[in-house]
Coordinates of C-alpha atoms and ligand atoms in Angstrom, one line a residue:
M543 CA -3.6 -32.0 39.7
L544 CA -3.1 -30.2 42.9
R545 CA -0.6 -27.4 43.0
R546 CA 2.6 -28.1 44.8
K547 CA 4.3 -24.7 44.9
L548 CA 1.4 -23.0 46.5
L549 CA 0.5 -23.5 49.9
S550 CA -2.0 -25.2 52.0
V551 CA -0.8 -28.1 54.1
F552 CA -3.8 -29.9 52.9
A553 CA -2.6 -29.8 49.4
L554 CA 0.9 -30.8 50.5
Y555 CA -0.6 -33.8 52.3
A556 CA -1.6 -35.1 48.8
F557 CA 2.1 -35.3 47.9
L558 CA 3.2 -37.3 50.8
L559 CA 4.2 -40.9 50.7
P560 CA 2.1 -43.6 52.3
G561 CA 2.1 -43.9 56.0
F562 CA 4.0 -47.2 55.9
A563 CA 7.4 -47.8 54.4
F564 CA 6.9 -50.4 51.7
A565 CA 9.4 -52.8 50.4
Q566 CA 9.3 -54.6 47.1
T567 CA 7.2 -57.8 46.8
P568 CA 9.8 -60.6 46.6
S569 CA 9.7 -62.1 43.2
S570 CA 8.3 -65.7 43.1
T571 CA 11.8 -67.1 42.9
G572 CA 13.0 -64.7 45.5
S573 CA 16.6 -63.9 44.4
A574 CA 18.3 -61.9 41.8
T575 CA 20.0 -64.8 40.2
A576 CA 16.8 -66.7 39.9
N577 CA 15.2 -63.7 38.1
I578 CA 17.2 -64.6 35.0
T579 CA 15.0 -67.6 34.5
A580 CA 11.8 -65.8 35.5
P581 CA 9.2 -66.1 32.8
A582 CA 8.8 -63.2 30.4
P583 CA 6.0 -60.9 31.4
Y584 CA 2.6 -61.3 29.8
Q585 CA 2.1 -59.3 26.6
A586 CA -1.0 -59.1 24.4
P587 CA -0.5 -60.4 20.9
K588 CA 0.8 -57.8 18.4
E589 CA -2.4 -58.1 16.4
I590 CA -4.4 -56.8 19.4
I591 CA -2.1 -53.9 20.1
D592 CA -2.2 -53.0 16.5
R593 CA -6.0 -52.9 16.6
I594 CA -5.9 -50.8 19.7
K595 CA -3.6 -48.3 18.0
E596 CA -5.8 -48.2 14.9
E597 CA -9.0 -47.6 16.9
G598 CA -7.3 -45.0 19.0
S599 CA -6.1 -43.0 16.0
K600 CA -8.7 -43.5 13.3
N601 CA -12.0 -43.5 15.3
S602 CA -10.9 -41.4 18.3
Q603 CA -13.7 -39.7 20.3
V604 CA -11.3 -38.1 22.7
M605 CA -11.5 -34.6 21.4
R606 CA -15.3 -34.7 21.1
T607 CA -15.5 -35.8 24.8
L608 CA -13.1 -33.1 25.8
S609 CA -15.1 -30.4 23.9
Y610 CA -18.4 -31.4 25.5
L611 CA -16.9 -31.4 29.0
T612 CA -15.1 -28.0 28.6
D613 CA -17.1 -26.0 26.0
V614 CA -20.6 -27.2 26.7
I615 CA -20.5 -28.0 30.4
G616 CA -17.6 -25.7 31.3
G617 CA -15.8 -25.3 34.6
R618 CA -16.7 -28.0 37.1
L619 CA -16.2 -26.9 40.7
T620 CA -16.9 -29.8 43.1
G621 CA -20.4 -29.6 44.5
S622 CA -21.6 -27.3 41.7
P623 CA -24.5 -28.1 39.3
A624 CA -22.0 -28.1 36.4
M625 CA -20.0 -30.9 38.2
K626 CA -23.2 -32.9 38.6
R627 CA -24.1 -32.4 35.0
A628 CA -20.6 -33.7 34.0
N629 CA -21.2 -36.7 36.3
E630 CA -24.5 -37.4 34.5
W631 CA -23.2 -36.8 31.0
T632 CA -20.1 -39.0 31.4
R633 CA -22.3 -41.8 32.9
D634 CA -24.8 -41.6 30.0
T635 CA -22.1 -41.3 27.4
M636 CA -20.3 -44.4 28.7
T637 CA -23.6 -46.3 28.8
K638 CA -24.2 -45.3 25.1
W639 CA -20.8 -46.8 24.3
G640 CA -21.9 -50.1 25.8
L641 CA -20.2 -49.9 29.2
Q642 CA -22.2 -51.4 32.0
N643 CA -23.2 -50.5 35.6
A644 CA -22.6 -46.8 34.8
R645 CA -23.5 -44.9 37.9
L646 CA -22.8 -42.1 40.3
E647 CA -21.4 -43.0 43.6
A648 CA -22.0 -40.4 46.3
W649 CA -19.3 -39.4 48.9
G650 CA -19.3 -36.7 51.5
P651 CA -20.9 -34.6 52.8
F652 CA -18.6 -32.3 50.8
G653 CA -20.4 -28.9 51.3
R654 CA -22.1 -26.5 49.1
G655 CA -22.0 -25.8 45.4
W656 CA -21.1 -22.4 44.0
T657 CA -21.9 -20.9 40.6
L658 CA -20.9 -17.5 39.3
K659 CA -23.9 -15.8 37.7
N660 CA -22.6 -12.3 37.0
F661 CA -19.4 -10.4 37.5
D662 CA -17.6 -7.3 36.6
A663 CA -14.9 -5.1 38.1
Q664 CA -13.4 -1.9 36.9
I665 CA -11.7 1.3 38.0
V666 CA -14.1 4.2 37.7
A667 CA -11.9 7.1 39.1
P668 CA -9.7 9.0 38.5
S669 CA -10.2 7.4 35.0
D670 CA -12.0 4.3 33.7
I671 CA -9.9 1.2 33.5
P672 CA -11.4 -2.2 32.6
L673 CA -9.8 -5.0 34.6
I674 CA -9.1 -8.7 33.9
A675 CA -10.2 -10.3 37.1
Y676 CA -12.1 -13.3 38.5
P677 CA -13.9 -14.0 41.8
K678 CA -12.4 -16.7 44.0
A679 CA -14.4 -19.9 44.3
W680 CA -17.1 -19.8 47.0
S681 CA -16.6 -16.0 47.4
P682 CA -19.7 -14.4 48.8
S683 CA -21.7 -12.0 46.5
T684 CA -21.5 -8.2 46.8
N685 CA -24.7 -6.4 47.6
G686 CA -25.2 -5.2 44.0
T687 CA -22.5 -3.1 42.5
I688 CA -20.2 -1.7 45.2
T689 CA -18.3 1.5 44.3
A690 CA -15.6 2.3 46.8
D691 CA -12.1 3.7 47.5
V692 CA -9.2 1.3 46.8
V693 CA -6.7 0.9 49.6
Y694 CA -3.3 -0.8 49.3
F695 CA -2.8 -3.0 52.4
A696 CA -0.2 -5.7 52.3
P697 CA 0.7 -6.1 56.0
K698 CA 4.0 -7.5 57.1
T699 CA 4.3 -6.5 60.7
D700 CA 2.0 -5.9 63.7
A701 CA 2.7 -2.2 63.2
D702 CA 1.1 -2.4 59.7
Y703 CA -2.0 -3.8 61.3
E704 CA -2.1 -1.0 63.9
K705 CA -1.7 1.6 61.3
Y706 CA -4.7 0.4 59.3
K707 CA -7.0 -0.1 62.2
G708 CA -10.3 1.8 61.5
Q709 CA -9.2 2.6 57.9
L710 CA -10.7 -0.3 55.9
R711 CA -14.4 -0.2 56.5
G712 CA -16.3 -0.3 53.2
K713 CA -13.0 -0.2 51.2
I714 CA -11.8 -2.3 48.4
V715 CA -8.5 -3.6 49.6
L716 CA -5.4 -4.7 47.5
V717 CA -3.6 -7.2 49.7
S718 CA -0.8 -8.7 47.6
D719 CA 2.7 -7.4 46.8
E720 CA 3.4 -6.3 43.3
R721 CA 4.9 -9.1 41.2
E722 CA 7.7 -8.2 38.8
L723 CA 7.1 -9.7 35.3
K724 CA 10.1 -10.5 33.2
A725 CA 10.1 -11.1 29.5
N726 CA 9.6 -14.8 28.6
F727 CA 12.7 -16.0 26.8
E728 CA 11.8 -19.6 27.4
P729 CA 9.1 -21.3 25.3
M730 CA 5.9 -21.7 27.2
G731 CA 5.4 -25.3 26.0
S732 CA 8.1 -28.0 26.1
R733 CA 8.5 -31.7 25.9
R734 CA 10.7 -33.8 28.0
T735 CA 14.2 -34.3 26.6
D736 CA 16.0 -37.6 26.2
E737 CA 18.4 -36.5 28.9
E738 CA 15.6 -35.8 31.3
L739 CA 13.9 -39.2 30.6
A740 CA 17.2 -41.0 31.0
K741 CA 17.7 -39.4 34.4
M742 CA 14.2 -40.4 35.4
A743 CA 14.9 -44.0 34.3
E744 CA 17.9 -44.1 36.7
A745 CA 16.1 -42.7 39.7
P746 CA 16.7 -44.6 43.0
D747 CA 14.0 -46.5 44.9
P748 CA 12.2 -43.7 46.8
A749 CA 12.2 -45.9 49.9
T750 CA 16.0 -45.3 50.0
V751 CA 15.8 -41.6 49.7
P752 CA 16.1 -39.8 53.1
R753 CA 12.9 -38.0 54.0
N754 CA 14.7 -34.6 54.1
N755 CA 15.6 -35.0 50.4
T756 CA 12.0 -35.4 49.5
G757 CA 11.5 -31.7 50.1
I758 CA 9.6 -32.1 53.4
T759 CA 12.1 -30.3 55.6
P760 CA 11.4 -28.6 59.0
E761 CA 12.2 -25.3 57.2
R762 CA 9.5 -26.0 54.6
M763 CA 7.0 -27.1 57.3
K764 CA 7.6 -23.8 59.1
M765 CA 7.3 -21.9 55.8
F766 CA 3.9 -23.5 55.2
M767 CA 2.8 -22.5 58.7
D768 CA 4.0 -19.0 58.4
R769 CA 2.2 -18.5 55.2
F770 CA -1.0 -19.9 56.6
V771 CA -0.7 -17.6 59.7
Q772 CA -0.1 -14.6 57.6
G773 CA -3.1 -15.3 55.4
A774 CA -5.4 -16.1 58.3
K775 CA -4.4 -13.0 60.2
R776 CA -5.0 -10.8 57.2
M777 CA -8.5 -12.3 56.5
N778 CA -9.4 -12.1 60.2
F779 CA -8.4 -8.4 60.2
L780 CA -10.3 -7.6 57.0
L781 CA -13.4 -9.2 58.3
Q782 CA -13.2 -7.5 61.7
E783 CA -12.6 -4.1 60.1
G784 CA -15.5 -4.5 57.7
A785 CA -13.6 -4.3 54.4
A786 CA -15.9 -4.6 51.4
V787 CA -13.8 -6.6 48.9
M788 CA -10.4 -8.3 49.0
V789 CA -8.3 -8.1 45.8
D790 CA -5.2 -10.2 45.3
N791 CA -2.6 -10.5 42.6
S792 CA -2.5 -13.6 40.3
F793 CA 0.4 -15.6 41.8
N794 CA 1.6 -16.8 38.4
G795 CA 1.4 -16.1 34.7
S796 CA 1.3 -12.9 32.6
G797 CA -0.3 -11.6 29.5
G798 CA -3.8 -11.7 31.0
T799 CA -3.6 -15.2 32.3
V800 CA -5.0 -15.3 35.9
F801 CA -4.5 -18.2 38.3
V802 CA -7.4 -18.3 40.7
Q803 CA -8.6 -20.9 43.2
Q804 CA -10.7 -20.9 46.4
A805 CA -11.7 -17.9 48.6
N806 CA -9.9 -17.3 51.9
V807 CA -11.7 -17.9 55.1
A808 CA -11.0 -16.3 58.5
Q809 CA -9.3 -19.0 60.6
E810 CA -8.1 -19.5 64.1
I811 CA -4.4 -18.8 64.4
P812 CA -2.5 -22.0 65.5
K813 CA -0.1 -21.5 68.4
S814 CA 2.3 -24.3 67.6
M815 CA 3.5 -26.3 64.6
E816 CA 1.7 -29.4 66.0
E817 CA -1.5 -27.4 66.4
Y818 CA -1.1 -26.1 62.8
F819 CA -0.7 -29.5 61.3
S820 CA -3.4 -31.3 63.3
G821 CA -5.8 -28.3 63.5
K822 CA -9.1 -28.2 61.7
R823 CA -9.6 -25.6 59.0
L824 CA -12.9 -24.2 57.9
P825 CA -13.0 -24.7 54.1
P826 CA -14.9 -22.1 52.0
Q827 CA -17.5 -24.7 50.8
Q828 CA -18.9 -25.1 54.3
K829 CA -22.0 -23.0 55.0
E830 CA -20.5 -21.7 58.2
A831 CA -17.6 -20.2 56.2
E832 CA -19.9 -17.7 54.5
S833 CA -19.9 -15.4 57.5
K834 CA -16.2 -15.7 57.8
M835 CA -15.4 -14.4 54.3
I836 CA -15.7 -11.1 52.5
P837 CA -16.2 -11.0 48.7
Q838 CA -12.8 -11.5 47.0
I839 CA -11.3 -11.4 43.5
T840 CA -8.0 -12.1 41.8
L841 CA -6.5 -9.6 39.3
A842 CA -4.3 -10.2 36.3
T843 CA -0.8 -9.2 37.4
E844 CA -0.3 -6.4 34.8
H845 CA -3.5 -4.8 36.1
Y846 CA -2.8 -5.4 39.8
N847 CA 0.7 -3.9 39.5
R848 CA -0.7 -0.8 37.7
L849 CA -3.2 -0.1 40.4
A850 CA -0.5 -0.5 43.1
R851 CA 1.8 1.9 41.3
M852 CA -0.9 4.5 40.8
I853 CA -1.7 4.4 44.6
K854 CA 2.0 4.9 45.3
F855 CA 1.8 8.1 43.3
G856 CA -1.0 9.2 45.6
E857 CA -3.8 8.7 43.1
K858 CA -7.2 8.2 44.7
L859 CA -8.7 5.1 43.0
K860 CA -12.3 4.0 43.0
M861 CA -13.3 0.6 41.9
A862 CA -16.8 -0.7 41.0
V863 CA -17.3 -4.4 41.7
N864 CA -20.3 -6.6 41.2
I865 CA -20.1 -10.3 42.2
Q866 CA -23.3 -12.3 41.9
A867 CA -22.7 -15.9 42.8
E868 CA -25.2 -18.6 43.8
Y869 CA -24.6 -21.1 46.6
D870 CA -26.2 -24.5 46.1
D871 CA -27.3 -26.2 49.4
K872 CA -29.8 -28.7 48.1
D873 CA -27.3 -31.6 48.2
P874 CA -24.2 -31.6 50.3
M875 CA -22.9 -34.8 48.7
A876 CA -20.5 -35.0 45.8
Y877 CA -20.3 -37.8 43.2
N878 CA -17.8 -39.9 41.3
T879 CA -18.8 -41.4 38.0
I880 CA -18.2 -45.1 37.7
A881 CA -18.7 -47.5 34.7
E882 CA -17.5 -51.0 33.8
I883 CA -16.6 -53.5 31.2
P884 CA -17.4 -56.7 33.0
G885 CA -14.8 -59.4 33.1
S886 CA -15.3 -62.6 31.1
D887 CA -13.1 -65.2 32.9
P888 CA -15.2 -67.0 35.5
R889 CA -12.1 -67.5 37.7
I890 CA -11.0 -63.8 37.8
K891 CA -13.9 -61.7 36.5
D892 CA -14.5 -60.3 40.0
E893 CA -11.0 -58.9 40.0
I894 CA -10.8 -55.3 39.0
V895 CA -8.5 -53.1 36.9
M896 CA -9.2 -49.4 37.3
L897 CA -8.4 -46.3 35.3
G898 CA -9.4 -42.7 35.7
G899 CA -8.7 -39.1 36.4
H900 CA -10.5 -36.3 38.2
M901 CA -13.4 -34.4 36.5
D902 CA -13.7 -31.5 39.0
S903 CA -11.8 -28.3 38.1
W904 CA -11.4 -24.7 39.1
H905 CA -13.9 -22.2 37.7
A906 CA -12.1 -19.4 35.8
G907 CA -11.2 -21.7 32.9
T908 CA -13.0 -24.8 31.7
G909 CA -10.7 -27.3 33.4
A910 CA -9.4 -28.6 30.1
T911 CA -5.8 -29.7 30.9
D912 CA -6.7 -30.1 34.6
N913 CA -8.3 -32.4 34.1
A914 CA -10.9 -33.0 31.4
A915 CA -7.9 -34.3 29.5
G916 CA -7.5 -37.2 32.0
V917 CA -11.2 -37.9 32.0
A918 CA -11.5 -37.9 28.2
V919 CA -8.4 -40.2 27.9
A920 CA -9.7 -42.7 30.5
M921 CA -13.1 -42.8 28.9
E922 CA -11.6 -43.1 25.5
A923 CA -9.3 -46.0 26.6
A924 CA -12.3 -47.9 27.9
R925 CA -14.2 -47.1 24.7
I926 CA -11.4 -48.5 22.5
I927 CA -11.4 -51.8 24.5
Q928 CA -15.2 -51.9 24.4
S929 CA -15.6 -51.1 20.7
L930 CA -13.1 -53.7 19.7
G931 CA -15.1 -56.4 21.6
L932 CA -11.9 -57.5 23.4
K933 CA -13.6 -59.3 26.3
P934 CA -11.1 -58.6 29.1
R935 CA -10.8 -61.5 31.7
R936 CA -10.9 -59.1 34.7
T937 CA -13.5 -56.3 35.1
I938 CA -12.3 -53.0 33.9
R939 CA -13.7 -50.0 35.9
V940 CA -13.5 -46.4 34.9
A941 CA -13.6 -43.9 37.8
L942 CA -14.0 -40.1 37.2
W943 CA -13.4 -38.4 40.5
S944 CA -14.6 -35.2 42.1
G945 CA -13.1 -33.2 45.0
E946 CA -9.5 -33.8 43.8
E947 CA -8.7 -30.1 43.9
Q948 CA -9.8 -30.0 47.6
G949 CA -7.3 -32.7 48.5
L950 CA -8.0 -36.0 46.5
L951 CA -11.3 -36.2 48.4
G952 CA -13.4 -38.2 45.9
S953 CA -10.8 -40.9 45.2
Q954 CA -9.9 -41.1 48.9
A955 CA -13.6 -41.7 49.9
Y956 CA -13.9 -44.3 47.1
V957 CA -10.8 -46.2 48.1
K958 CA -11.8 -46.0 51.8
Q959 CA -15.2 -47.5 51.0
H960 CA -14.1 -50.2 48.6
F961 CA -10.5 -51.1 49.5
G962 CA -9.4 -49.8 52.9
E963 CA -8.0 -47.0 54.9
M964 CA -5.1 -46.0 57.2
K965 CA -6.8 -45.0 60.4
G966 CA -5.4 -42.7 63.1
G967 CA -2.9 -40.9 61.0
D968 CA -2.7 -37.1 61.4
M969 CA -1.0 -34.7 59.3
F970 CA 1.6 -33.7 61.9
S971 CA 2.9 -37.2 62.3
M972 CA 2.9 -37.7 58.6
M973 CA 4.9 -34.5 58.0
A974 CA 7.2 -35.4 60.8
G975 CA 7.7 -38.9 59.5
S976 CA 6.5 -40.7 62.6
E977 CA 3.4 -42.6 61.7
K978 CA 3.4 -45.2 64.4
T979 CA -0.2 -44.7 65.4
L980 CA -1.5 -45.7 61.9
Q981 CA -3.7 -48.7 61.7
F982 CA -4.8 -50.3 58.4
V983 CA -8.5 -51.2 58.0
K984 CA -9.1 -53.4 55.0
Q985 CA -12.4 -53.6 53.0
A986 CA -13.8 -56.5 51.1
D987 CA -12.3 -55.7 47.7
Y988 CA -8.8 -55.0 48.8
E989 CA -7.5 -58.3 47.4
K990 CA -9.5 -57.9 44.2
L991 CA -7.9 -54.9 42.8
S992 CA -5.0 -55.4 40.4
A993 CA -4.1 -51.8 39.6
Y994 CA -5.3 -48.3 39.1
Y995 CA -4.0 -46.1 36.2
N996 CA -4.3 -42.3 36.5
L997 CA -3.8 -39.4 34.1
D998 CA -3.7 -35.9 35.5
N999 CA -0.7 -34.0 34.3
G1000 CA -2.2 -32.0 31.5
T1001 CA -2.4 -32.3 27.8
G1002 CA 1.1 -33.8 27.3
K1003 CA 1.4 -37.3 25.7
I1004 CA 2.6 -40.3 27.7
R1005 CA 6.4 -40.7 27.9
G1006 CA 6.4 -43.6 30.4
V1007 CA 5.2 -44.4 33.9
H1008 CA 6.1 -43.8 37.5
L1009 CA 6.4 -47.0 39.6
Q1010 CA 6.0 -45.4 43.0
G1011 CA 8.9 -47.6 44.2
N1012 CA 7.3 -50.9 43.0
A1013 CA 10.3 -52.4 41.3
A1014 CA 8.5 -55.8 40.6
V1015 CA 6.4 -54.1 38.0
A1016 CA 9.3 -52.7 36.0
P1017 CA 9.8 -55.7 33.6
I1018 CA 6.0 -55.8 33.0
F1019 CA 5.7 -52.1 32.1
R1020 CA 8.9 -52.2 30.1
A1021 CA 7.4 -54.9 27.9
W1022 CA 4.2 -53.1 27.6
L1023 CA 5.9 -49.8 26.5
E1024 CA 7.9 -51.7 23.8
P1025 CA 5.2 -51.3 21.0
F1026 CA 4.8 -47.6 21.8
K1027 CA 8.5 -46.6 21.6
E1028 CA 8.1 -44.8 18.3
M1029 CA 5.2 -42.9 19.8
G1030 CA 7.6 -41.5 22.4
A1031 CA 6.6 -43.6 25.5
T1032 CA 9.8 -45.3 26.7
T1033 CA 10.6 -44.6 30.3
V1034 CA 10.0 -46.6 33.5
T1035 CA 11.1 -44.8 36.6
L1036 CA 11.1 -46.1 40.2
S1037 CA 10.4 -42.6 41.4
N1038 CA 7.2 -41.3 43.1
T1039 CA 5.0 -38.6 41.7
G1040 CA 2.4 -36.9 43.8
G1041 CA -0.5 -34.5 43.7
T1042 CA -3.1 -36.7 42.2
D1043 CA -5.5 -39.6 42.7
H1044 CA -3.2 -42.6 42.3
L1045 CA -1.9 -41.7 45.8
S1046 CA -5.2 -42.7 47.3
Y1047 CA -4.4 -46.2 46.2
D1048 CA -0.6 -46.1 46.8
R1049 CA -1.1 -44.9 50.4
I1050 CA -2.7 -48.2 51.3
G1051 CA -0.3 -50.4 49.4
L1052 CA -2.4 -50.8 46.2
P1053 CA -0.7 -50.5 42.9
G1054 CA -1.7 -47.0 41.7
F1055 CA 0.2 -45.4 38.9
Q1056 CA 0.4 -42.0 37.2
F1057 CA 2.0 -41.9 33.7
I1058 CA 4.9 -39.6 32.9
Q1059 CA 3.6 -36.9 30.6
D1060 CA 5.1 -34.1 28.7
E1061 CA 4.7 -30.8 30.6
I1062 CA 3.6 -28.7 27.5
E1063 CA 2.3 -25.4 29.0
Y1064 CA 0.9 -26.9 32.3
D1065 CA 2.7 -24.8 34.9
A1066 CA 3.4 -21.8 32.7
R1067 CA -0.1 -21.3 31.4
T1068 CA -3.0 -23.6 32.1
H1069 CA -2.9 -25.3 35.5
H1070 CA -5.6 -23.5 37.6
S1071 CA -5.8 -20.5 35.3
N1072 CA -8.5 -18.8 33.2
Q1073 CA -6.6 -20.1 30.2
D1074 CA -7.2 -23.8 31.0
V1075 CA -9.4 -24.2 28.0
F1076 CA -10.1 -26.6 25.1
D1077 CA -7.8 -24.7 22.7
R1078 CA -4.7 -25.5 24.9
I1079 CA -5.3 -29.2 24.3
Q1080 CA -3.1 -31.1 21.9
A1081 CA -5.2 -33.6 20.0
D1082 CA -2.4 -36.0 18.9
D1083 CA -1.1 -36.2 22.5
M1084 CA -4.6 -37.1 23.7
K1085 CA -5.0 -39.8 21.2
Q1086 CA -1.5 -41.3 22.0
A1087 CA -2.3 -41.2 25.7
A1088 CA -5.7 -43.0 25.3
T1089 CA -4.1 -45.7 23.1
I1090 CA -1.4 -46.4 25.6
M1091 CA -3.8 -46.4 28.6
A1092 CA -6.1 -48.8 26.7
A1093 CA -3.2 -51.2 26.1
F1094 CA -2.0 -51.0 29.8
V1095 CA -5.5 -51.5 31.2
Y1096 CA -6.3 -54.3 28.7
Q1097 CA -3.1 -56.3 29.4
T1098 CA -3.6 -55.8 33.2
A1099 CA -7.0 -57.4 32.8
M1100 CA -5.6 -60.3 30.7
M1101 CA -2.5 -61.5 32.6
D1102 CA -2.8 -64.6 34.8
E1103 CA -1.7 -62.8 38.0
K1104 CA -2.6 -59.5 39.4
I1105 CA 0.0 -56.7 39.2
P1106 CA 2.5 -57.3 42.0
R1107 CA 2.2 -55.1 45.1
K1108 CA 4.6 -53.4 47.4
V1109 CA 4.7 -55.1 50.8
V1110 CA 5.0 -53.6 54.3
K1111 CA 8.5 -53.8 55.6
Ligands
LIG2650 ZN1 -5.5 -29.2 39.7

């Protein structure tokens, strides 16, 4: 999942609602009174649900899949050889399980791959201090080991810049503020409480919530721009002054957990809010970005803070840093892995039910909770249906995305190619809530998709499902959750959730759903950190999630009608 608290407007874009306001699909009878006589929603026979549960608990492969993706393949940065290996391994694994048409679908061009080959960083004077640190993704290499003075430079004003002019050449520069760490009195992991779930169940239709209450306020937009300008100005200065290495402070976590994402690139400074929101950025995976970056690393906060405090005492620090990373320019395209269980009903076998999650990750950990978990669960859900020989009426299609961490890029490209796209929208009008210029271009399969189910909120089990304002689906999903009550999945909420690939569908009015999951340690420990590893995965939660996803997908493939859609007001 993309990170909401932090920054880039591109990431925020992934949380926004579709360009159109959607209303509910009118029920076939069209009025609330008539709904009383509406037929009960389709449900699979109890015997089938029991078999799904049994396969999902007794013969589960979900942890094996997870272990291979995280332990053997490791971190899967989009465009990297490891990501490609994961694409191929998931394709081949699903083929072995008997799924059909398993393939890689290219999208892009995305840019270059990046693989860390060798890295160390430590303080070598006035004493030796080993450091917990990681290079940022797509950081350039250093020219062998650089040993240089450490300077603390966290500029706030133009005067700060003036003061450091001519001071940074060849230096290793600490650019963040110290971050105070408090003792953790709250547990790191938690499950959703009954009260929290009850509140979610009562959430209003998001279409009726004023835009300012969704958190996208003018103040917030300005804050995003200010933060961008500050970062861009700083990188422009470091580059211009010839600094050797940029060092920042992990923005979250403690106890050696380091949260680290992509490298900063020097950027043009936008002159207005409109320019900021519609302006082009140079992302670090573009080849042209290499000359607009300096090598950069992120330090664990305990270590960063210590160095900052030593400098305040007037200590003269020297750091030795060696970053050896390899760019991969052979293939600028990125890939999604796709596989199918073909439909069996001649009337509706061309219709599609999709499920998936994103397979790309950040590089400091092994992308276990974000999001090998979702990948393994989606694969396992398909495996359960396939291994039981259930013969779904519609085609079931698994999609394992890449480029999610860079802004839902893989799913967006897939949806655009197969289903359709909103054209002419720019970020400024989206942020400002005026999307009049949008035009919808439909592709051939737009009418064929029933629904897409996504899992990308970590290792936590499924507690229910977000409807994204699609009230017509509520009775169906309530019926489908019924057999999973004692497994903790009870809640249907009208509310939206953002930050992940179901939005690529939702934005063009296709039913795309993300399940409600327990948070466990997602924001506190794993999400984009060096501790996002296999050992943070909860096996029972993964099995529960795969079982429920299998049941949802299977029933979507079996019902007479497609899942109802939201309609344009
Ligand atoms: Zn993520």
